[in-house]
């Protein structure tokens, strides 16, 4: 105790042993490192963000007597102009994103084996999937915007029997008030946009992980936990997409 | 991580991942099939029952993504509980706002 | 798996500190030391509290003397006064900003920011937070959001004025009020950074508490302060994201012309382009944060008070497990009750009754806590330090304010009392003054650990008594005003014949408010004077406390313990355990046979 009270010891900056989870001998309660714990809790809070968005959209949609049929709205396909393929593109997008998620899981497993080449290979495939998904989304957005859809204007409106009819582009100038429920565009662009932002961030994170893997940073560090953490985020993006897919495209 | 994977566990993990992938793929095909069959065959019938099945299918997919891809199934049980229990707040938010949404519909009708 | 990443990370952090000479900037400004970050939160919060308090005094002046002119105020706040009178726009803007500043910047960021940063590593026996850089980042994001909010005060068009709840359409339509333009935009931008800061901080606190406890510090040996701060972080982590999504949709409505929250709106007979949204949707999403937010405000204070009452009474805290479970109960219930703020908005009445039921349930954990505080001090040999009197003040305020919460939780009664001064009186007592009292108690108590000196006790008592009596004088009459139907957010009551009778009471409230605001400068002066000139702390453990922070050097360096981390053997409340033994037994003292015997008899 005496030396603690010594003024010099107190005021000087003392060189200290490095703190870590195992200091003192107590194990972490969940056998999960602090970095992964943080990522998990961040994802938990992000789940609340997305639920906030989705339930706002849900409440608004429930308060409407009529809503456009997604099978009609989302029927465009790249390179197949004028051919109607209901839910075609979005099914491809879903497949791409889920496969990309699988590739990243494979990268994580290879990381556990310290297989640098394996990690890099699967991560590369995962990034390709992410970029392909973003490309599809960009096409879909521009397709919808080309048709005259905006966040506050909906060209899809109810026909006499409740079917979904598209307002011709030429008619749009003559109808200043949105013929269909305007919140269709608002919530679609808002929520898929926010999800797309997450995908973009995830792609950037995976690219960083890929570069560091190729540099051998993780190999020298002795573990690929960073790939695992970024992977958690990437799967979360996939998880959100599953729900966006359900509420915007299927129901 | 400090003790690296032995081959047996490795093959087991990879097999589990591909199994989950196949399940998710099948469920997705099922969902899209439901949606399209409603569109093509039962267009003028209510969609409510199909919606229920699609929500259940999505929850199943979500389970496999969280449990297998995010590896949560293999963490400590208390960790799983800590992470999943707060979702009941979301359930209540969803219930409350669904009640409100349908109430707003009733008000305008 | 667990060692490497943290170890390396922290080594680089601390290594940088020890090998290079510390400059003023690296030590006091861009510090990653959790104690310094806690102090930074404290200073910023104090600055905000003064601004927020000043705003409340300004609008209380308007309410007390609506017919007088104040040329001298006009000279200082020329933006807000016109011919010596405060403009109605300025009144609403001041009310809005008073709420925003006090709730978010002082009682959320600063209260839990200060004490979570300062206490969590010290009390669980960690060298620093799990991620010191993220911790520093959370402070810098908070400062950034503070500066943006500060900038909005000086806008020529006026600051946000839609109430701290920023209900649309007031907050969306620039035509609604002058503050709904740029002022509201800056408010939203500031809040985005604020939420990011809260998330970074919350994630950090949670993983620190879960992963960095020292040897022997099991979850059930943690002090109640750490428990309270831990739960606070969880509430923040789960509720702020929903405010984020609500605010993002509001930004879409404001900037992109979507109509999530707006239905058909006509201004001057001309229809705006909005259609199909619902303003109540925003209120739901806002209060999904807004209600847990009041627990974010009050839980840290509860933890601090539990700790200080126990050590001042020299008695173990009564019902330690019940305290933790009631905290948990409050956390859970806080997410189920939000719509009791919206009983009069026209929401589904059936849903309202469900919310009323959940709301009344909150009385259960709250009264468990009050009961436990009272039984903790029951027959105790209470040392009336300044921290102790503030803690007792907290309990008093919490009871008086909490009881009226039961009234307001009833949908039927609330319809009568909603939007009256009764509500103002209720929440200021229960989460305003009470949370401030918890904060003061904490500062008086941990001041020696922060700065190695004591605060002046006499000034402390004066500060307490003026604030305590003044606090009741401000908020108690408001209940009567509210029951008589005087509505909140009114700019000038003399315009209404029915309300002009209550002018005397408004005058009393305003005078008390000015006195209480002035009394806070006693604290500010005491704080800064004692920092430099206060009585020096020469003992390691001046308050004779069991918790770990008092085993560090008087002013701990970065890393907190010079040698190995302490090992914990017992819970933190072994006060007066044996009749002939020592008055207190620190957590680092190994258990003896007598301890084991005694613990068998009194299972805590």
mmCIF file of N, CA and C in Angstrom, chain C residues 218-308:
data_model
loop_
_atom_site.group_PDB
_atom_site.id
_atom_site.type_symbol
_atom_site.label_atom_id
_atom_site.label_comp_id
_atom_site.label_asym_id
_atom_site.label_seq_id
_atom_site.Cartn_x
_atom_site.Cartn_y
_atom_site.Cartn_z
ATOM 1 N N UNK C 218 -17.724 -12.176 -10.371
ATOM 2 C CA UNK C 218 -18.849 -12.770 -11.085
ATOM 3 C C UNK C 218 -19.931 -11.718 -11.251
ATOM 4 N N UNK C 219 -20.909 -12.023 -12.095
ATOM 5 C CA UNK C 219 -21.963 -11.033 -12.334
ATOM 6 C C UNK C 219 -22.656 -10.668 -11.029
ATOM 7 N N UNK C 220 -22.819 -11.615 -10.132
ATOM 8 C CA UNK C 220 -23.536 -11.310 -8.894
ATOM 9 C C UNK C 220 -22.615 -10.730 -7.830
ATOM 10 N N UNK C 221 -21.388 -10.410 -8.193
ATOM 11 C CA UNK C 221 -20.566 -9.647 -7.263
ATOM 12 C C UNK C 221 -20.348 -8.227 -7.758
ATOM 13 N N UNK C 222 -21.032 -7.868 -8.838
ATOM 14 C CA UNK C 222 -20.843 -6.517 -9.362
ATOM 15 C C UNK C 222 -21.637 -5.523 -8.523
ATOM 16 N N UNK C 223 -21.081 -4.322 -8.323
ATOM 17 C CA UNK C 223 -21.846 -3.293 -7.615
ATOM 18 C C UNK C 223 -23.101 -2.928 -8.410
ATOM 19 N N UNK C 224 -24.091 -2.413 -7.697
ATOM 20 C CA UNK C 224 -25.356 -2.092 -8.370
ATOM 21 C C UNK C 224 -25.189 -0.973 -9.385
ATOM 22 N N UNK C 225 -24.186 -0.102 -9.187
ATOM 23 C CA UNK C 225 -23.946 0.933 -10.204
ATOM 24 C C UNK C 225 -23.644 0.280 -11.539
ATOM 25 N N UNK C 226 -22.775 -0.736 -11.528
ATOM 26 C CA UNK C 226 -22.411 -1.376 -12.787
ATOM 27 C C UNK C 226 -23.618 -2.075 -13.388
ATOM 28 N N UNK C 227 -24.395 -2.723 -12.532
ATOM 29 C CA UNK C 227 -25.618 -3.362 -13.038
ATOM 30 C C UNK C 227 -26.520 -2.336 -13.706
ATOM 31 N N UNK C 228 -26.722 -1.198 -13.016
ATOM 32 C CA UNK C 228 -27.630 -0.189 -13.569
ATOM 33 C C UNK C 228 -27.091 0.349 -14.886
ATOM 34 N N UNK C 229 -25.777 0.605 -14.937
ATOM 35 C CA UNK C 229 -25.206 1.155 -16.166
ATOM 36 C C UNK C 229 -25.255 0.128 -17.295
ATOM 37 N N UNK C 230 -25.095 -1.127 -16.932
ATOM 38 C CA UNK C 230 -25.178 -2.216 -17.912
ATOM 39 C C UNK C 230 -26.577 -2.271 -18.527
ATOM 40 N N UNK C 231 -27.583 -2.233 -17.660
ATOM 41 C CA UNK C 231 -28.956 -2.261 -18.172
ATOM 42 C C UNK C 231 -29.265 -1.010 -18.983
ATOM 43 N N UNK C 232 -28.728 0.135 -18.522
ATOM 44 C CA UNK C 232 -28.937 1.364 -19.281
ATOM 45 C C UNK C 232 -28.394 1.213 -20.698
ATOM 46 N N UNK C 233 -27.186 0.628 -20.781
ATOM 47 C CA UNK C 233 -26.583 0.455 -22.107
ATOM 48 C C UNK C 233 -27.451 -0.446 -22.968
ATOM 49 N N UNK C 234 -28.021 -1.476 -22.361
ATOM 50 C CA UNK C 234 -28.867 -2.381 -23.152
ATOM 51 C C UNK C 234 -30.105 -1.646 -23.655
ATOM 52 N N UNK C 235 -30.732 -0.860 -22.751
ATOM 53 C CA UNK C 235 -31.918 -0.122 -23.204
ATOM 54 C C UNK C 235 -31.555 0.795 -24.360
ATOM 55 N N UNK C 236 -30.444 1.520 -24.210
ATOM 56 C CA UNK C 236 -30.047 2.451 -25.258
ATOM 57 C C UNK C 236 -29.783 1.732 -26.564
ATOM 58 N N UNK C 237 -29.125 0.599 -26.459
ATOM 59 C CA UNK C 237 -28.770 -0.170 -27.654
ATOM 60 C C UNK C 237 -30.018 -0.609 -28.408
ATOM 61 N N UNK C 238 -31.073 -0.925 -27.670
ATOM 62 C CA UNK C 238 -32.264 -1.449 -28.339
ATOM 63 C C UNK C 238 -33.262 -0.369 -28.725
ATOM 64 N N UNK C 239 -33.215 0.789 -28.058
ATOM 65 C CA UNK C 239 -34.258 1.772 -28.352
ATOM 66 C C UNK C 239 -33.792 2.842 -29.322
ATOM 67 N N UNK C 240 -32.531 3.252 -29.260
ATOM 68 C CA UNK C 240 -32.099 4.324 -30.157
ATOM 69 C C UNK C 240 -32.221 3.960 -31.633
ATOM 70 N N UNK C 241 -31.966 2.698 -32.038
ATOM 71 C CA UNK C 241 -32.109 2.383 -33.457
ATOM 72 C C UNK C 241 -33.499 2.699 -33.995
ATOM 73 N N UNK C 242 -34.520 2.521 -33.155
ATOM 74 C CA UNK C 242 -35.874 2.783 -33.650
ATOM 75 C C UNK C 242 -36.080 4.282 -33.842
ATOM 76 N N UNK C 243 -35.487 5.102 -32.945
ATOM 77 C CA UNK C 243 -35.528 6.545 -33.185
ATOM 78 C C UNK C 243 -34.808 6.858 -34.483
ATOM 79 N N UNK C 244 -33.714 6.130 -34.716
ATOM 80 C CA UNK C 244 -32.958 6.357 -35.947
ATOM 81 C C UNK C 244 -33.850 6.100 -37.156
ATOM 82 N N UNK C 245 -34.555 4.976 -37.147
ATOM 83 C CA UNK C 245 -35.390 4.724 -38.332
ATOM 84 C C UNK C 245 -36.513 5.735 -38.422
ATOM 85 N N UNK C 246 -37.083 6.123 -37.264
ATOM 86 C CA UNK C 246 -38.136 7.139 -37.307
ATOM 87 C C UNK C 246 -37.585 8.437 -37.881
ATOM 88 N N UNK C 247 -36.365 8.814 -37.452
ATOM 89 C CA UNK C 247 -35.795 10.077 -37.912
ATOM 90 C C UNK C 247 -35.440 10.010 -39.394
ATOM 91 N N UNK C 248 -34.960 8.842 -39.854
ATOM 92 C CA UNK C 248 -34.618 8.731 -41.271
ATOM 93 C C UNK C 248 -35.871 8.903 -42.130
ATOM 94 N N UNK C 249 -36.970 8.268 -41.689
ATOM 95 C CA UNK C 249 -38.206 8.419 -42.455
ATOM 96 C C UNK C 249 -38.686 9.870 -42.416
ATOM 97 N N UNK C 250 -38.447 10.530 -41.273
ATOM 98 C CA UNK C 250 -38.819 11.950 -41.169
ATOM 99 C C UNK C 250 -38.001 12.768 -42.150
ATOM 100 N N UNK C 251 -36.710 12.429 -42.264
ATOM 101 C CA UNK C 251 -35.854 13.139 -43.212
ATOM 102 C C UNK C 251 -36.347 12.902 -44.635
ATOM 103 N N UNK C 252 -36.769 11.682 -44.934
ATOM 104 C CA UNK C 252 -37.325 11.406 -46.264
ATOM 105 C C UNK C 252 -38.541 12.306 -46.512
ATOM 106 N N UNK C 253 -39.413 12.387 -45.506
ATOM 107 C CA UNK C 253 -40.604 13.214 -45.666
ATOM 108 C C UNK C 253 -40.222 14.673 -45.881
ATOM 109 N N UNK C 254 -39.214 15.103 -45.162
ATOM 110 C CA UNK C 254 -38.810 16.500 -45.203
ATOM 111 C C UNK C 254 -38.113 16.821 -46.513
ATOM 112 N N UNK C 255 -37.231 15.917 -46.918
ATOM 113 C CA UNK C 255 -36.371 16.246 -48.040
ATOM 114 C C UNK C 255 -36.814 15.644 -49.368
ATOM 115 N N UNK C 256 -37.368 14.445 -49.340
ATOM 116 C CA UNK C 256 -37.672 13.759 -50.592
ATOM 117 C C UNK C 256 -39.132 13.875 -50.986
ATOM 118 N N UNK C 257 -39.963 14.355 -50.074
ATOM 119 C CA UNK C 257 -41.369 14.480 -50.426
ATOM 120 C C UNK C 257 -42.159 13.201 -50.283
ATOM 121 N N UNK C 258 -41.625 12.194 -49.609
ATOM 122 C CA UNK C 258 -42.436 11.025 -49.304
ATOM 123 C C UNK C 258 -43.469 11.416 -48.256
ATOM 124 N N UNK C 259 -44.429 10.551 -47.998
ATOM 125 C CA UNK C 259 -45.403 10.907 -46.964
ATOM 126 C C UNK C 259 -45.624 9.750 -46.007
ATOM 127 N N UNK C 260 -44.575 9.376 -45.303
ATOM 128 C CA UNK C 260 -44.739 8.362 -44.269
ATOM 129 C C UNK C 260 -45.630 8.870 -43.139
ATOM 130 N N UNK C 261 -45.407 10.114 -42.760
ATOM 131 C CA UNK C 261 -46.102 10.643 -41.584
ATOM 132 C C UNK C 261 -47.154 11.680 -41.951
ATOM 133 N N UNK C 262 -47.321 11.955 -43.206
ATOM 134 C CA UNK C 262 -48.216 13.044 -43.575
ATOM 135 C C UNK C 262 -49.351 12.511 -44.421
ATOM 136 N N UNK C 263 -50.544 12.965 -44.070
ATOM 137 C CA UNK C 263 -51.698 12.653 -44.887
ATOM 138 C C UNK C 263 -52.040 13.927 -45.655
ATOM 139 N N UNK C 264 -53.238 13.982 -46.200
ATOM 140 C CA UNK C 264 -53.590 15.169 -46.984
ATOM 141 C C UNK C 264 -53.525 16.410 -46.116
ATOM 142 N N UNK C 265 -52.790 17.392 -46.591
ATOM 143 C CA UNK C 265 -52.637 18.625 -45.823
ATOM 144 C C UNK C 265 -52.930 19.808 -46.733
ATOM 145 N N UNK C 266 -53.704 20.720 -46.192
ATOM 146 C CA UNK C 266 -54.050 21.906 -46.971
ATOM 147 C C UNK C 266 -53.488 23.119 -46.259
ATOM 148 N N UNK C 267 -52.807 23.974 -46.988
ATOM 149 C CA UNK C 267 -52.365 25.246 -46.411
ATOM 150 C C UNK C 267 -52.949 26.352 -47.275
ATOM 151 N N UNK C 268 -53.723 27.196 -46.639
ATOM 152 C CA UNK C 268 -54.368 28.284 -47.381
ATOM 153 C C UNK C 268 -55.267 27.763 -48.485
ATOM 154 N N UNK C 269 -55.926 26.642 -48.227
ATOM 155 C CA UNK C 269 -56.840 26.092 -49.218
ATOM 156 C C UNK C 269 -56.147 25.326 -50.318
ATOM 157 N N UNK C 270 -54.816 25.304 -50.305
ATOM 158 C CA UNK C 270 -54.084 24.626 -51.374
ATOM 159 C C UNK C 270 -53.526 23.313 -50.835
ATOM 160 N N UNK C 271 -53.751 22.226 -51.573
ATOM 161 C CA UNK C 271 -53.312 20.919 -51.095
ATOM 162 C C UNK C 271 -51.817 20.764 -51.322
ATOM 163 N N UNK C 272 -51.124 20.272 -50.306
ATOM 164 C CA UNK C 272 -49.731 19.887 -50.499
ATOM 165 C C UNK C 272 -49.715 18.496 -51.117
ATOM 166 N N UNK C 273 -48.567 18.095 -51.597
ATOM 167 C CA UNK C 273 -48.503 16.826 -52.336
ATOM 168 C C UNK C 273 -48.518 15.581 -51.484
ATOM 169 N N UNK C 274 -48.741 15.736 -50.191
ATOM 170 C CA UNK C 274 -48.630 14.549 -49.343
ATOM 171 C C UNK C 274 -49.945 13.780 -49.323
ATOM 172 N N UNK C 275 -49.823 12.460 -49.219
ATOM 173 C CA UNK C 275 -51.041 11.677 -49.020
ATOM 174 C C UNK C 275 -50.683 10.279 -48.549
ATOM 175 N N UNK C 276 -51.505 9.732 -47.690
ATOM 176 C CA UNK C 276 -51.388 8.317 -47.380
ATOM 177 C C UNK C 276 -50.593 7.954 -46.151
ATOM 178 N N UNK C 277 -49.943 8.907 -45.509
ATOM 179 C CA UNK C 277 -49.172 8.551 -44.313
ATOM 180 C C UNK C 277 -49.984 8.733 -43.053
ATOM 181 N N UNK C 278 -49.351 8.609 -41.917
ATOM 182 C CA UNK C 278 -50.073 8.752 -40.665
ATOM 183 C C UNK C 278 -49.151 9.318 -39.603
ATOM 184 N N UNK C 279 -49.556 10.452 -39.025
ATOM 185 C CA UNK C 279 -48.700 11.109 -38.042
ATOM 186 C C UNK C 279 -48.541 10.262 -36.783
ATOM 187 N N UNK C 280 -49.559 9.442 -36.490
ATOM 188 C CA UNK C 280 -49.477 8.627 -35.270
ATOM 189 C C UNK C 280 -48.378 7.585 -35.398
ATOM 190 N N UNK C 281 -48.087 7.195 -36.635
ATOM 191 C CA UNK C 281 -46.993 6.244 -36.854
ATOM 192 C C UNK C 281 -45.689 6.787 -36.278
ATOM 193 N N UNK C 282 -45.438 8.073 -36.539
ATOM 194 C CA UNK C 282 -44.208 8.645 -35.995
ATOM 195 C C UNK C 282 -44.223 8.608 -34.477
ATOM 196 N N UNK C 283 -45.399 8.931 -33.907
ATOM 197 C CA UNK C 283 -45.447 8.953 -32.443
ATOM 198 C C UNK C 283 -45.159 7.580 -31.873
ATOM 199 N N UNK C 284 -45.665 6.541 -32.527
ATOM 200 C CA UNK C 284 -45.357 5.194 -32.058
ATOM 201 C C UNK C 284 -43.857 4.938 -32.100
ATOM 202 N N UNK C 285 -43.269 5.228 -33.251
ATOM 203 C CA UNK C 285 -41.842 4.934 -33.383
ATOM 204 C C UNK C 285 -41.030 5.807 -32.432
ATOM 205 N N UNK C 286 -41.433 7.076 -32.309
ATOM 206 C CA UNK C 286 -40.680 7.948 -31.408
ATOM 207 C C UNK C 286 -40.763 7.455 -29.976
ATOM 208 N N UNK C 287 -41.952 7.121 -29.533
ATOM 209 C CA UNK C 287 -42.078 6.736 -28.122
ATOM 210 C C UNK C 287 -41.552 5.343 -27.850
ATOM 211 N N UNK C 288 -41.360 4.547 -28.916
ATOM 212 C CA UNK C 288 -40.669 3.282 -28.680
ATOM 213 C C UNK C 288 -39.262 3.561 -28.192
ATOM 214 N N UNK C 289 -38.666 4.650 -28.659
ATOM 215 C CA UNK C 289 -37.445 5.125 -28.003
ATOM 216 C C UNK C 289 -37.806 5.928 -26.772
ATOM 217 N N UNK C 290 -38.768 6.850 -26.925
ATOM 218 C CA UNK C 290 -38.972 7.894 -25.925
ATOM 219 C C UNK C 290 -39.258 7.351 -24.556
ATOM 220 N N UNK C 291 -40.018 6.256 -24.471
ATOM 221 C CA UNK C 291 -40.253 5.777 -23.116
ATOM 222 C C UNK C 291 -39.038 5.092 -22.501
ATOM 223 N N UNK C 292 -38.412 4.143 -23.192
ATOM 224 C CA UNK C 292 -37.163 3.603 -22.628
ATOM 225 C C UNK C 292 -36.144 4.704 -22.304
ATOM 226 N N UNK C 293 -36.202 5.768 -23.072
ATOM 227 C CA UNK C 293 -35.294 6.887 -22.834
ATOM 228 C C UNK C 293 -35.386 7.409 -21.395
ATOM 229 N N UNK C 294 -36.592 7.476 -20.837
ATOM 230 C CA UNK C 294 -36.678 7.996 -19.474
ATOM 231 C C UNK C 294 -36.024 7.022 -18.500
ATOM 232 N N UNK C 295 -35.983 5.748 -18.859
ATOM 233 C CA UNK C 295 -35.271 4.820 -17.985
ATOM 234 C C UNK C 295 -33.770 4.890 -18.205
ATOM 235 N N UNK C 296 -33.371 5.215 -19.450
ATOM 236 C CA UNK C 296 -31.952 5.473 -19.681
ATOM 237 C C UNK C 296 -31.512 6.602 -18.762
ATOM 238 N N UNK C 297 -32.410 7.570 -18.584
ATOM 239 C CA UNK C 297 -32.083 8.722 -17.754
ATOM 240 C C UNK C 297 -32.016 8.337 -16.279
ATOM 241 N N UNK C 298 -32.953 7.535 -15.838
ATOM 242 C CA UNK C 298 -33.071 7.377 -14.396
ATOM 243 C C UNK C 298 -32.325 6.153 -13.861
ATOM 244 N N UNK C 299 -32.078 5.143 -14.695
ATOM 245 C CA UNK C 299 -31.412 3.945 -14.166
ATOM 246 C C UNK C 299 -30.015 4.214 -13.607
ATOM 247 N N UNK C 300 -29.144 4.963 -14.318
ATOM 248 C CA UNK C 300 -27.828 5.208 -13.719
ATOM 249 C C UNK C 300 -27.941 5.881 -12.361
ATOM 250 N N UNK C 301 -28.902 6.828 -12.266
ATOM 251 C CA UNK C 301 -29.088 7.496 -10.980
ATOM 252 C C UNK C 301 -29.502 6.489 -9.916
ATOM 253 N N UNK C 302 -30.375 5.541 -10.292
ATOM 254 C CA UNK C 302 -30.800 4.518 -9.330
ATOM 255 C C UNK C 302 -29.603 3.712 -8.843
ATOM 256 N N UNK C 303 -28.733 3.330 -9.778
ATOM 257 C CA UNK C 303 -27.570 2.552 -9.388
ATOM 258 C C UNK C 303 -26.672 3.316 -8.438
ATOM 259 N N UNK C 304 -26.405 4.565 -8.783
ATOM 260 C CA UNK C 304 -25.530 5.386 -7.941
ATOM 261 C C UNK C 304 -26.132 5.520 -6.560
ATOM 262 N N UNK C 305 -27.440 5.773 -6.514
ATOM 263 C CA UNK C 305 -28.101 5.974 -5.228
ATOM 264 C C UNK C 305 -28.074 4.698 -4.386
ATOM 265 N N UNK C 306 -28.298 3.549 -5.026
ATOM 266 C CA UNK C 306 -28.256 2.300 -4.258
ATOM 267 C C UNK C 306 -26.902 2.135 -3.592
ATOM 268 N N UNK C 307 -25.868 2.399 -4.370
ATOM 269 C CA UNK C 307 -24.503 2.245 -3.857
ATOM 270 C C UNK C 307 -24.258 3.210 -2.695
ATOM 271 N N UNK C 308 -24.614 4.476 -2.901
ATOM 272 C CA UNK C 308 -24.272 5.485 -1.900
ATOM 273 C C UNK C 308 -25.118 5.312 -0.645
#
